[in-house]
Amino acid sequence: MTVTQQASAHGTERGLPRLSRTEMKAVGQVRKRGPLSRTAIAELLDTSRASVTSIVGNLMEMNVLTEVGHGKSDGGRRPRLLDINAGLGFIAGVDIGATSVDLALADFRGEILERRSDVADVRTAPDQLLNTINDMVSEMLNQHGADDSHLLGIGMGVPGPVHFPTGVLIRPPLMPAWEGFPIKDFLRDRFPNARPVVDNDVNIMALGEASVGGGVGLDNFFYIKIGTGIGCGIIVDGEIYRGSDGCAGDVGHICVDYNGPICHCGNAGCLEFMAAGPAMAEKARLAAKNGEGKLLAKALKDKDGQLTSVDVGEAAAAGDQAANKIIEESGRMIGGVLAGLVNFYNPKAIFIGGGVSNIGHQFLSTIRQATLRRATALSTRSLQIDYSKLGSDAGVHGAIWLAIENTFALA
Ligand SMILES: [Zn+2]
């Protein structure tokens, strides 16, 4: 039986079987820690082996769980291991950035089957951009012998504040045309069996890091995205923390200089206005014009007056002192804010992603030093600060992870 036949033969009219609360808990443990034996599931759910045997029996009958081999023996017979049935259906993960879109098609274990990227302008009308994305998802499904009806979950990250229960953007500065647009309904019109979920881009990146990146096995950590803006995804006890209105982690507007320049939010001296990619590029442009950075001046000329933070990183690596100073200033401001967050929350790790994480090691080491210098000794004793292990893949991995979770949660 092919993957798609399995999915349609065992799914309900909505694509997935309905699960009881206990079945959902068992599935959740297998997703997070699988493959697992029946005994291990019983221990994790704090229930009897007999009741787990019955739960697992139902889940196997519904084709949600499948046996994938044997584990180590602890004296008796080797236990049979259970995992999510990868062939239950297809999942799409979409990460919309300000100027690009990253997509992936995955199976139910989160294994990526196909990955695509394209340029995209997030300022275009939502139906236009979403139609382009939907067409790409359909193409990927077709490549794998499936059609739109075989997509059972779709996770989407967007660069703006999201009201999580409805998946609607609220006053998104980068994409004003999307205000109030019913993204989930639009996706459901195209993929009738898919359960859509929409979240802020930084949250899905943090979830990606938690599911397959440096955060695997860590219960408490931050994911900091530094690009055009600065945002923070917060993992608490293994789950994303969204706050009461869905905008937790908006650290870009923490003040680092009360006498600083006025940010687009109207306040003075916001971290992202002073330290993120555009601020670094603007400082580099000024340094080049003032004759302070020879390599920056050359880059400015070569690139027709358009510098980015990556150009600053390259100039610094080649020995440009002005570029070095710009990187250190940004790193110190970001590290200073992180120190406050570390004192407040005591995470095990901080992973740094986003476009500005591509500018080299000096930026990371400045952030590290500034954080460690200011935070308390106990909170930094075992603190790890690193670039994201997943780079630009963090978003799609997180979108897939969230989509699978959402699919089971509502089943
Ligand atoms: Zn601001």
XYZ file of C-alpha atoms and ligand atoms in Angstrom:
412
model
C 0.000 0.000 0.000
C 1.392 3.422 -0.847
C 1.714 6.254 1.618
C -1.270 8.099 0.189
C -3.478 5.000 0.063
C -2.696 4.345 3.725
C -3.597 7.895 4.630
C -6.932 7.869 2.862
C -7.848 4.303 3.812
C -7.467 4.899 7.539
C -8.328 8.557 7.947
C -11.793 9.932 8.657
C -13.574 12.342 6.330
C -11.442 15.082 7.976
C -8.281 13.152 7.156
C -7.302 11.991 10.652
C -8.925 9.713 13.228
C -10.284 11.254 16.430
C -8.095 10.563 19.454
C -9.055 10.438 23.115
C -7.151 12.559 25.631
C -5.086 9.562 26.835
C -4.334 8.526 23.264
C -3.154 12.070 22.563
C -0.859 11.925 25.602
C 0.648 8.628 24.409
C 1.163 10.068 20.921
C 2.753 13.186 22.442
C 5.323 11.103 24.352
C 6.165 9.005 21.289
C 6.576 12.176 19.205
C 8.908 13.763 21.727
C 10.891 10.742 22.863
C 10.132 7.932 20.396
C 10.634 5.234 19.403
C 9.365 3.895 22.749
C 8.392 0.506 24.165
C 4.956 -0.059 25.713
C 6.606 -0.244 29.147
C 8.309 3.126 28.616
C 5.009 4.714 27.536
C 3.301 3.270 30.642
C 6.000 4.791 32.869
C 5.804 8.191 31.165
C 1.996 8.285 31.390
C 2.110 6.893 34.929
C -0.424 4.217 34.066
C -0.598 0.419 33.962
C 1.049 -1.696 31.295
C -2.344 -3.295 30.535
C -4.023 0.021 29.825
C -1.114 1.114 27.586
C -1.394 -2.154 25.658
C -5.015 -1.291 24.919
C -4.248 2.377 24.041
C -1.404 1.330 21.734
C -3.636 -1.322 20.153
C -6.208 1.344 19.245
C -3.562 3.732 17.933
C -2.050 0.992 15.762
C -5.469 0.082 14.433
C -6.026 3.732 13.507
C -2.611 3.637 11.819
C -1.271 6.455 14.039
C 1.455 4.323 15.678
C 3.506 1.583 14.098
C 6.089 -0.924 15.344
C 9.579 -0.089 14.145
C 11.790 -2.865 15.536
C 13.071 -4.016 18.910
C 14.726 -2.201 21.811
C 17.362 -3.461 24.247
C 16.411 -6.350 26.507
C 16.528 -5.822 30.280
C 16.567 -9.521 31.038
C 13.500 -10.856 29.233
C 12.365 -10.614 25.631
C 13.507 -7.570 23.668
C 10.626 -5.036 23.742
C 8.970 -3.963 20.497
C 9.376 -0.231 19.827
C 6.627 2.099 18.640
C 6.882 5.260 16.590
C 4.522 7.600 14.751
C 3.425 6.128 11.426
C 5.352 8.370 9.020
C 2.956 7.454 6.199
C -0.153 8.764 7.959
C -0.265 11.678 5.525
C 1.635 14.783 4.492
C 2.540 17.925 6.419
C 3.668 21.268 4.980
C 5.880 23.762 6.801
C 6.047 27.359 5.561
C 8.309 30.132 6.859
C 7.446 33.529 5.387
C 10.204 36.122 5.722
C 10.141 39.782 4.697
C 11.713 39.025 1.311
C 11.627 35.242 0.939
C 9.574 32.160 1.621
C 10.918 28.760 2.718
C 8.749 25.669 2.344
C 9.037 21.968 3.041
C 6.888 18.897 2.632
C 7.319 16.335 5.411
C 5.986 13.034 6.692
C 4.330 12.596 10.093
C 7.642 12.038 11.863
C 8.765 15.462 10.668
C 11.217 14.016 8.143
C 11.581 16.519 5.298
C 10.719 14.967 1.919
C 11.244 18.066 -0.182
C 12.466 21.594 0.486
C 11.943 24.769 -1.552
C 12.764 28.469 -1.281
C 11.650 31.419 -3.336
C 11.819 35.191 -3.274
C 8.632 36.770 -1.967
C 7.529 40.264 -1.095
C 5.532 40.194 2.088
C 4.033 43.602 1.273
C 1.961 42.053 -1.543
C -1.707 41.235 -0.941
C -2.114 38.131 1.263
C -4.281 36.158 -1.196
C -1.684 36.677 -3.921
C 1.294 35.463 -1.861
C -0.697 32.624 -0.260
C -1.839 31.408 -3.697
C 1.795 31.246 -4.825
C 2.683 29.302 -1.666
C -0.307 26.962 -2.091
C 0.725 26.252 -5.699
C 4.219 25.318 -4.522
C 2.794 22.993 -1.849
C 0.515 21.354 -4.470
C 3.505 20.826 -6.759
C 5.468 19.166 -3.965
C 2.493 16.893 -3.165
C 2.233 15.935 -6.847
C 5.949 15.124 -6.907
C 5.228 12.540 -4.202
C 2.237 10.980 -5.929
C -0.323 12.831 -3.799
C -2.854 15.619 -4.312
C -4.226 18.515 -2.226
C -6.526 16.204 -0.242
C -3.547 14.283 1.196
C -2.189 17.263 3.081
C -3.282 16.819 6.714
C -1.443 19.651 8.408
C 0.110 22.967 7.492
C 2.198 25.153 9.779
C 3.041 28.722 8.839
C 5.341 31.297 10.404
C 4.841 34.974 9.571
C 7.018 38.006 10.391
C 4.504 39.846 12.554
C 2.412 39.660 15.746
C -0.102 36.782 15.554
C -3.219 36.212 17.650
C -2.468 32.502 18.011
C -5.965 31.014 18.522
C -7.285 32.594 15.297
C -4.009 32.793 13.358
C -4.744 36.411 12.469
C -2.053 39.099 12.296
C -2.574 42.141 14.511
C -1.092 45.442 13.273
C 1.876 43.826 11.486
C 4.368 46.623 10.658
C 6.072 44.735 7.796
C 2.866 43.453 6.192
C -0.001 45.901 6.863
C -2.166 44.429 4.071
C -2.444 41.194 6.128
C -4.143 42.864 9.097
C -7.095 40.667 10.062
C -6.775 38.424 6.971
C -8.217 34.913 7.665
C -5.085 32.934 6.705
C -6.373 29.635 8.118
C -9.657 29.785 6.166
C -7.758 30.608 2.994
C -5.458 27.591 3.449
C -8.396 25.296 4.281
C -10.180 26.302 1.067
C -7.282 24.868 -0.895
C -6.376 21.909 1.352
C -9.709 20.698 2.783
C -8.226 17.951 5.003
C -5.366 20.026 6.404
C -5.484 21.634 9.822
C -3.660 24.940 9.545
C -1.755 26.684 12.316
C -0.167 30.141 12.110
C 2.422 31.586 14.485
C 5.006 34.329 14.713
C 8.224 33.499 12.789
C 10.496 33.628 15.847
C 8.266 31.176 17.734
C 8.425 28.610 14.938
C 12.224 29.008 14.750
C 12.451 28.318 18.493
C 10.251 25.239 17.997
C 12.516 24.091 15.146
C 15.562 24.433 17.381
C 13.688 22.502 20.099
C 12.586 19.672 17.813
C 15.693 18.932 15.719
C 18.331 21.588 16.533
C 20.557 22.513 19.448
C 17.585 22.625 21.826
C 16.790 18.893 21.635
C 16.530 17.636 25.214
C 16.636 21.161 26.720
C 13.555 22.260 28.647
C 14.363 25.967 28.988
C 16.046 28.094 26.347
C 15.774 31.209 24.163
C 15.975 31.489 20.407
C 16.990 35.031 19.402
C 16.391 36.110 15.819
C 18.532 39.046 14.742
C 17.718 40.365 11.289
C 15.786 43.477 10.305
C 14.378 43.353 13.824
C 15.181 41.419 16.983
C 12.784 38.906 18.539
C 12.953 36.088 21.047
C 11.255 32.675 21.093
C 10.922 31.366 24.651
C 10.867 27.642 25.435
C 9.569 26.933 28.948
C 9.417 23.342 30.223
C 9.743 22.108 26.647
C 6.848 24.205 25.306
C 6.749 27.545 23.519
C 5.656 30.383 25.807
C 3.388 32.859 23.980
C 2.168 34.986 26.888
C -1.441 36.039 27.407
C -1.856 37.771 24.021
C 0.660 35.904 21.887
C 3.382 38.544 21.787
C 5.793 37.311 24.484
C 9.433 37.691 23.474
C 9.165 41.018 21.659
C 12.548 42.069 23.058
C 13.461 44.336 20.132
C 11.817 47.314 21.799
C 13.594 47.064 25.135
C 15.322 50.406 25.713
C 19.125 50.425 25.602
C 19.540 54.232 25.508
C 16.946 56.659 26.882
C 18.601 59.435 24.866
C 18.856 57.301 21.735
C 17.230 57.817 18.331
C 13.451 57.432 17.953
C 12.440 53.938 16.837
C 9.579 53.294 14.360
C 7.507 52.290 17.419
C 7.762 55.883 18.684
C 10.063 55.232 21.662
C 13.685 56.263 22.123
C 16.691 53.943 21.948
C 15.041 50.562 21.223
C 17.466 47.609 20.973
C 16.504 46.635 17.426
C 16.603 50.204 16.132
C 20.141 50.586 17.474
C 21.668 47.115 17.046
C 19.891 45.039 14.341
C 20.866 44.619 10.672
C 19.672 47.999 9.320
C 21.443 49.901 12.143
C 24.710 48.075 11.387
C 24.346 48.762 7.666
C 23.645 52.461 8.262
C 26.635 52.847 10.612
C 28.788 51.118 7.989
C 27.553 53.484 5.282
C 28.430 56.504 7.448
C 31.863 55.076 8.331
C 32.561 54.505 4.632
C 31.468 58.054 3.736
C 33.560 59.566 6.545
C 36.653 57.690 5.419
C 36.836 55.622 8.642
C 36.601 52.178 7.034
C 38.583 51.566 3.857
C 37.115 48.113 3.217
C 33.626 49.356 3.992
C 34.145 52.192 1.494
C 35.202 49.670 -1.144
C 32.161 47.482 -0.428
C 29.894 50.535 -0.606
C 31.285 51.369 -4.035
C 31.114 47.754 -5.294
C 27.506 47.386 -4.149
C 26.116 50.650 -5.515
C 25.657 52.247 -2.108
C 23.742 49.290 -0.595
C 25.515 47.699 2.387
C 24.195 44.888 4.597
C 25.323 43.474 7.940
C 27.019 40.632 6.020
C 29.247 43.216 4.274
C 30.152 44.569 7.719
C 31.070 41.032 8.845
C 33.252 40.467 5.778
C 35.048 43.807 6.201
C 35.650 43.066 9.898
C 37.041 39.600 9.119
C 39.442 41.229 6.650
C 40.679 43.628 9.338
C 38.550 46.763 8.904
C 38.611 48.501 12.315
C 35.455 50.550 11.712
C 33.539 47.367 10.821
C 34.910 45.693 13.954
C 33.667 48.560 16.088
C 30.158 48.366 14.575
C 29.933 44.627 15.306
C 31.172 45.093 18.861
C 28.704 47.902 19.567
C 25.763 45.789 18.366
C 27.014 42.683 20.177
C 27.431 44.601 23.446
C 23.930 46.108 23.300
C 22.357 42.727 22.515
C 24.434 40.975 25.192
C 23.415 43.605 27.741
C 19.725 42.921 27.109
C 20.309 39.148 27.089
C 22.010 39.432 30.493
C 18.808 40.938 31.899
C 16.736 38.154 30.329
C 19.130 35.516 31.676
C 18.900 36.927 35.211
C 15.129 36.991 34.936
C 14.580 33.568 33.392
C 17.748 31.444 33.892
C 17.681 29.522 30.572
C 20.003 26.602 29.820
C 20.922 27.969 26.400
C 20.520 30.866 23.972
C 20.564 30.115 20.235
C 21.057 33.012 17.847
C 19.605 32.928 14.328
C 18.353 35.323 11.643
C 20.273 37.049 8.842
C 22.753 38.814 11.144
C 23.906 35.448 12.521
C 25.733 34.976 9.195
C 28.320 37.676 9.882
C 30.946 35.564 11.592
C 32.236 34.476 14.972
C 33.263 37.880 16.338
C 29.622 38.946 16.701
C 28.815 35.782 18.683
C 31.823 36.126 20.968
C 31.002 39.791 21.719
C 27.418 38.834 22.615
C 28.733 36.006 24.816
C 31.186 38.235 26.672
C 28.638 41.008 27.215
C 26.032 38.549 28.494
C 28.408 36.717 30.823
C 29.872 39.957 32.192
C 26.509 41.372 33.233
C 24.445 38.333 34.258
C 24.713 36.758 37.710
C 27.255 33.996 38.329
C 24.732 31.275 39.121
C 22.528 31.998 36.083
C 25.500 31.714 33.705
C 27.234 28.740 35.352
C 26.025 26.283 32.722
C 24.637 28.738 30.148
C 25.390 27.920 26.508
C 25.291 30.740 23.905
C 25.638 29.651 20.278
C 24.459 30.314 16.767
C 21.430 28.236 15.750
C 22.387 24.753 14.558
C 19.691 24.868 11.877
C 20.465 28.227 10.248
C 17.775 29.174 7.746
C 16.059 25.766 8.182
C 14.916 26.483 11.759
C 11.627 28.047 10.602
C 10.435 25.223 8.333
C 11.379 22.555 10.881
C 9.439 24.424 13.558
C 6.442 24.979 11.269
C 6.317 21.232 10.545
C 6.667 20.347 14.231
C 3.893 22.774 15.196
C 1.656 21.509 12.372
C 2.008 17.872 13.500
C 1.324 18.839 17.118
C -1.710 20.860 16.050
C -3.001 18.014 13.896
C -2.956 15.587 16.818
C -4.174 18.141 19.345
C -7.369 18.777 17.418
C -7.881 15.255 16.114
Zn 10.899 50.441 19.265
